[in-house]
């Protein structure tokens, strides 16, 4: 049996000195226990769940930063994304996803919810293996050691008006029957580090009747993710054609509960904020992508006051850092309110502690995997902070998490374990160079296409 010993072990109740846990042969925590005092022991925190990822977009990070017109927005960025998406095949997707997942692990993400819609060949025809692109992602997760919740996406229409998918969207599309067959195929292969859930791309891409049919066919414990209310234009279109705002329509027409994760949910009324929190659903906030695309700011303070569940995702991977997602989640609120230290709770005056509590509390619910808390029955997915770094000089339990999140730009994660298996040592993924070499070769091909 493996063990993990910590000089300090973080729990939502606070740091525990000289603590540790036993790890069973399936990579789960079997028991918490005391450990021998050690000045050299690590400061251990839970691994972070990345609740929203489009792996292929890692390859285009930084390539959409030139103005195409004075009204550049998400919708013009999407044109660049479509152009890039058309270049991928299973081999290039595996190489790019492997690079991304290794970067995630080095940064402190130990699990990822992969919102996957590159299903078919670039011309829209199905591969001989309809799960070929999904399997490329599963293989990348397996090869790098990250835990994955694969979320194959249902994408059927090009807008709220039900128009057919455009030429560049053809490789995303399924009818309901084909989509359900894909889910069945992938669920049969799920295992300890792989779960398969359902992703509905958005209200504009999934007609109401199709949504209901899919929801009725899902296993009762299936996780369900959906993009919603990300842009003002989406809200306006939904109002015009459905006479309701997107989140309002979803809550009025579907039984939204703890199985659901609403991705972005940026543009909410006060009533929608209260209702989402009350539903038990998780909101996946993707701060760096939302900032990069000019989407807007999530109403975090009101949502915290309503006791809503939330987590973070790196989405388009313009940044692959949970620290940056959390930092800018707080900073956005400061810029709007012109005050400091916004994300706090009545029982916790530390912004960093409040943010960390939020992401670990929602991880299992959103991913469908026993992750987040370091407790018996949970996965032994954990990080060892680099407390030898100057940023931690004189560190105390009262300020350790705030220093990790708000102190400089050096990665302060030293070692990373998934299921008790070490995948990052001294800040470097175990296969960093080989993965980077395959990524470079894939990028040469992608950029020549």
PDB file of N, CA and C in Angstrom, residues 178-219:
ATOM      1  N   UNK A 178     -27.379   8.768 -33.854  1.00  0.00           N
ATOM      2  CA  UNK A 178     -25.930   8.558 -33.987  1.00  0.00           C
ATOM      3  C   UNK A 178     -25.194   9.027 -32.733  1.00  0.00           C
ATOM      4  N   UNK A 179     -25.661  10.116 -32.168  1.00  0.00           N
ATOM      5  CA  UNK A 179     -25.031  10.632 -30.953  1.00  0.00           C
ATOM      6  C   UNK A 179     -25.185   9.646 -29.797  1.00  0.00           C
ATOM      7  N   UNK A 180     -26.373   9.109 -29.611  1.00  0.00           N
ATOM      8  CA  UNK A 180     -26.589   8.159 -28.526  1.00  0.00           C
ATOM      9  C   UNK A 180     -25.784   6.880 -28.738  1.00  0.00           C
ATOM     10  N   UNK A 181     -25.610   6.466 -29.987  1.00  0.00           N
ATOM     11  CA  UNK A 181     -24.768   5.289 -30.261  1.00  0.00           C
ATOM     12  C   UNK A 181     -23.312   5.580 -29.868  1.00  0.00           C
ATOM     13  N   UNK A 182     -22.845   6.793 -30.149  1.00  0.00           N
ATOM     14  CA  UNK A 182     -21.483   7.165 -29.767  1.00  0.00           C
ATOM     15  C   UNK A 182     -21.313   7.112 -28.248  1.00  0.00           C
ATOM     16  N   UNK A 183     -22.279   7.646 -27.522  1.00  0.00           N
ATOM     17  CA  UNK A 183     -22.201   7.594 -26.061  1.00  0.00           C
ATOM     18  C   UNK A 183     -22.155   6.156 -25.562  1.00  0.00           C
ATOM     19  N   UNK A 184     -22.988   5.300 -26.122  1.00  0.00           N
ATOM     20  CA  UNK A 184     -23.007   3.893 -25.709  1.00  0.00           C
ATOM     21  C   UNK A 184     -21.639   3.244 -25.960  1.00  0.00           C
ATOM     22  N   UNK A 185     -21.071   3.528 -27.109  1.00  0.00           N
ATOM     23  CA  UNK A 185     -19.781   2.952 -27.479  1.00  0.00           C
ATOM     24  C   UNK A 185     -18.692   3.376 -26.498  1.00  0.00           C
ATOM     25  N   UNK A 186     -18.673   4.646 -26.151  1.00  0.00           N
ATOM     26  CA  UNK A 186     -17.632   5.163 -25.275  1.00  0.00           C
ATOM     27  C   UNK A 186     -17.852   4.767 -23.815  1.00  0.00           C
ATOM     28  N   UNK A 187     -19.103   4.732 -23.390  1.00  0.00           N
ATOM     29  CA  UNK A 187     -19.371   4.359 -21.998  1.00  0.00           C
ATOM     30  C   UNK A 187     -18.923   2.936 -21.710  1.00  0.00           C
ATOM     31  N   UNK A 188     -18.975   2.079 -22.718  1.00  0.00           N
ATOM     32  CA  UNK A 188     -18.563   0.687 -22.523  1.00  0.00           C
ATOM     33  C   UNK A 188     -17.076   0.575 -22.222  1.00  0.00           C
ATOM     34  N   UNK A 189     -16.316   1.630 -22.500  1.00  0.00           N
ATOM     35  CA  UNK A 189     -14.866   1.607 -22.298  1.00  0.00           C
ATOM     36  C   UNK A 189     -14.421   2.440 -21.106  1.00  0.00           C
ATOM     37  N   UNK A 190     -15.347   2.989 -20.349  1.00  0.00           N
ATOM     38  CA  UNK A 190     -14.996   3.822 -19.198  1.00  0.00           C
ATOM     39  C   UNK A 190     -14.276   2.987 -18.145  1.00  0.00           C
ATOM     40  N   UNK A 191     -13.427   3.629 -17.364  1.00  0.00           N
ATOM     41  CA  UNK A 191     -12.662   2.939 -16.334  1.00  0.00           C
ATOM     42  C   UNK A 191     -12.329   3.856 -15.188  1.00  0.00           C
ATOM     43  N   UNK A 192     -11.300   3.485 -14.428  1.00  0.00           N
ATOM     44  CA  UNK A 192     -10.970   4.220 -13.213  1.00  0.00           C
ATOM     45  C   UNK A 192     -10.656   5.689 -13.473  1.00  0.00           C
ATOM     46  N   UNK A 193      -9.985   5.981 -14.571  1.00  0.00           N
ATOM     47  CA  UNK A 193      -9.620   7.369 -14.861  1.00  0.00           C
ATOM     48  C   UNK A 193     -10.399   7.962 -16.026  1.00  0.00           C
ATOM     49  N   UNK A 194     -11.393   7.249 -16.514  1.00  0.00           N
ATOM     50  CA  UNK A 194     -12.215   7.730 -17.625  1.00  0.00           C
ATOM     51  C   UNK A 194     -13.687   7.610 -17.279  1.00  0.00           C
ATOM     52  N   UNK A 195     -14.391   8.723 -17.329  1.00  0.00           N
ATOM     53  CA  UNK A 195     -15.839   8.745 -17.267  1.00  0.00           C
ATOM     54  C   UNK A 195     -16.346   9.365 -18.556  1.00  0.00           C
ATOM     55  N   UNK A 196     -17.543   9.001 -18.944  1.00  0.00           N
ATOM     56  CA  UNK A 196     -18.161   9.555 -20.155  1.00  0.00           C
ATOM     57  C   UNK A 196     -19.483  10.185 -19.770  1.00  0.00           C
ATOM     58  N   UNK A 197     -19.626  11.461 -20.067  1.00  0.00           N
ATOM     59  CA  UNK A 197     -20.873  12.170 -19.818  1.00  0.00           C
ATOM     60  C   UNK A 197     -21.471  12.672 -21.114  1.00  0.00           C
ATOM     61  N   UNK A 198     -22.285  13.696 -21.014  1.00  0.00           N
ATOM     62  CA  UNK A 198     -23.006  14.253 -22.158  1.00  0.00           C
ATOM     63  C   UNK A 198     -22.761  15.755 -22.204  1.00  0.00           C
ATOM     64  N   UNK A 199     -22.512  16.266 -23.403  1.00  0.00           N
ATOM     65  CA  UNK A 199     -22.429  17.709 -23.589  1.00  0.00           C
ATOM     66  C   UNK A 199     -23.420  18.130 -24.669  1.00  0.00           C
ATOM     67  N   UNK A 200     -24.269  19.064 -24.328  1.00  0.00           N
ATOM     68  CA  UNK A 200     -25.151  19.713 -25.285  1.00  0.00           C
ATOM     69  C   UNK A 200     -24.462  21.021 -25.655  1.00  0.00           C
ATOM     70  N   UNK A 201     -24.110  21.188 -26.918  1.00  0.00           N
ATOM     71  CA  UNK A 201     -23.243  22.321 -27.229  1.00  0.00           C
ATOM     72  C   UNK A 201     -23.798  23.631 -26.694  1.00  0.00           C
ATOM     73  N   UNK A 202     -25.058  23.897 -26.967  1.00  0.00           N
ATOM     74  CA  UNK A 202     -25.690  25.154 -26.567  1.00  0.00           C
ATOM     75  C   UNK A 202     -27.159  25.070 -26.952  1.00  0.00           C
ATOM     76  N   UNK A 203     -27.940  25.998 -26.456  1.00  0.00           N
ATOM     77  CA  UNK A 203     -29.350  26.038 -26.856  1.00  0.00           C
ATOM     78  C   UNK A 203     -29.494  26.338 -28.334  1.00  0.00           C
ATOM     79  N   UNK A 204     -28.575  27.117 -28.884  1.00  0.00           N
ATOM     80  CA  UNK A 204     -28.695  27.466 -30.296  1.00  0.00           C
ATOM     81  C   UNK A 204     -28.329  26.297 -31.207  1.00  0.00           C
ATOM     82  N   UNK A 205     -27.584  25.309 -30.679  1.00  0.00           N
ATOM     83  CA  UNK A 205     -27.110  24.200 -31.504  1.00  0.00           C
ATOM     84  C   UNK A 205     -27.875  22.909 -31.277  1.00  0.00           C
ATOM     85  N   UNK A 206     -28.761  22.862 -30.283  1.00  0.00           N
ATOM     86  CA  UNK A 206     -29.521  21.647 -29.983  1.00  0.00           C
ATOM     87  C   UNK A 206     -31.000  22.022 -29.874  1.00  0.00           C
ATOM     88  N   UNK A 207     -31.837  21.621 -30.822  1.00  0.00           N
ATOM     89  CA  UNK A 207     -33.265  21.933 -30.744  1.00  0.00           C
ATOM     90  C   UNK A 207     -33.882  21.342 -29.477  1.00  0.00           C
ATOM     91  N   UNK A 208     -34.945  21.981 -29.020  1.00  0.00           N
ATOM     92  CA  UNK A 208     -35.556  21.594 -27.752  1.00  0.00           C
ATOM     93  C   UNK A 208     -36.006  20.139 -27.749  1.00  0.00           C
ATOM     94  N   UNK A 209     -36.635  19.666 -28.814  1.00  0.00           N
ATOM     95  CA  UNK A 209     -37.114  18.284 -28.855  1.00  0.00           C
ATOM     96  C   UNK A 209     -35.954  17.293 -28.795  1.00  0.00           C
ATOM     97  N   UNK A 210     -34.870  17.594 -29.512  1.00  0.00           N
ATOM     98  CA  UNK A 210     -33.702  16.717 -29.491  1.00  0.00           C
ATOM     99  C   UNK A 210     -33.090  16.683 -28.094  1.00  0.00           C
ATOM    100  N   UNK A 211     -33.053  17.835 -27.435  1.00  0.00           N
ATOM    101  CA  UNK A 211     -32.512  17.877 -26.083  1.00  0.00           C
ATOM    102  C   UNK A 211     -33.298  16.973 -25.152  1.00  0.00           C
ATOM    103  N   UNK A 212     -34.591  17.058 -25.232  1.00  0.00           N
ATOM    104  CA  UNK A 212     -35.427  16.239 -24.345  1.00  0.00           C
ATOM    105  C   UNK A 212     -35.235  14.753 -24.625  1.00  0.00           C
ATOM    106  N   UNK A 213     -35.119  14.381 -25.903  1.00  0.00           N
ATOM    107  CA  UNK A 213     -34.926  12.971 -26.253  1.00  0.00           C
ATOM    108  C   UNK A 213     -33.618  12.438 -25.683  1.00  0.00           C
ATOM    109  N   UNK A 214     -32.562  13.216 -25.813  1.00  0.00           N
ATOM    110  CA  UNK A 214     -31.259  12.791 -25.295  1.00  0.00           C
ATOM    111  C   UNK A 214     -31.288  12.696 -23.776  1.00  0.00           C
ATOM    112  N   UNK A 215     -31.858  13.689 -23.118  1.00  0.00           N
ATOM    113  CA  UNK A 215     -31.892  13.672 -21.661  1.00  0.00           C
ATOM    114  C   UNK A 215     -32.660  12.464 -21.134  1.00  0.00           C
ATOM    115  N   UNK A 216     -33.734  12.106 -21.805  1.00  0.00           N
ATOM    116  CA  UNK A 216     -34.517  10.938 -21.379  1.00  0.00           C
ATOM    117  C   UNK A 216     -33.741   9.633 -21.559  1.00  0.00           C
ATOM    118  N   UNK A 217     -32.809   9.610 -22.515  1.00  0.00           N
ATOM    119  CA  UNK A 217     -32.072   8.382 -22.810  1.00  0.00           C
ATOM    120  C   UNK A 217     -30.820   8.207 -21.943  1.00  0.00           C
ATOM    121  N   UNK A 218     -30.400   9.240 -21.257  1.00  0.00           N
ATOM    122  CA  UNK A 218     -29.151   9.174 -20.491  1.00  0.00           C
ATOM    123  C   UNK A 218     -29.309   8.349 -19.224  1.00  0.00           C
ATOM    124  N   UNK A 219     -28.238   7.695 -18.769  1.00  0.00           N
ATOM    125  CA  UNK A 219     -28.261   7.101 -17.432  1.00  0.00           C
ATOM    126  C   UNK A 219     -28.558   8.183 -16.393  1.00  0.00           C
TER     127      UNK A 219
END
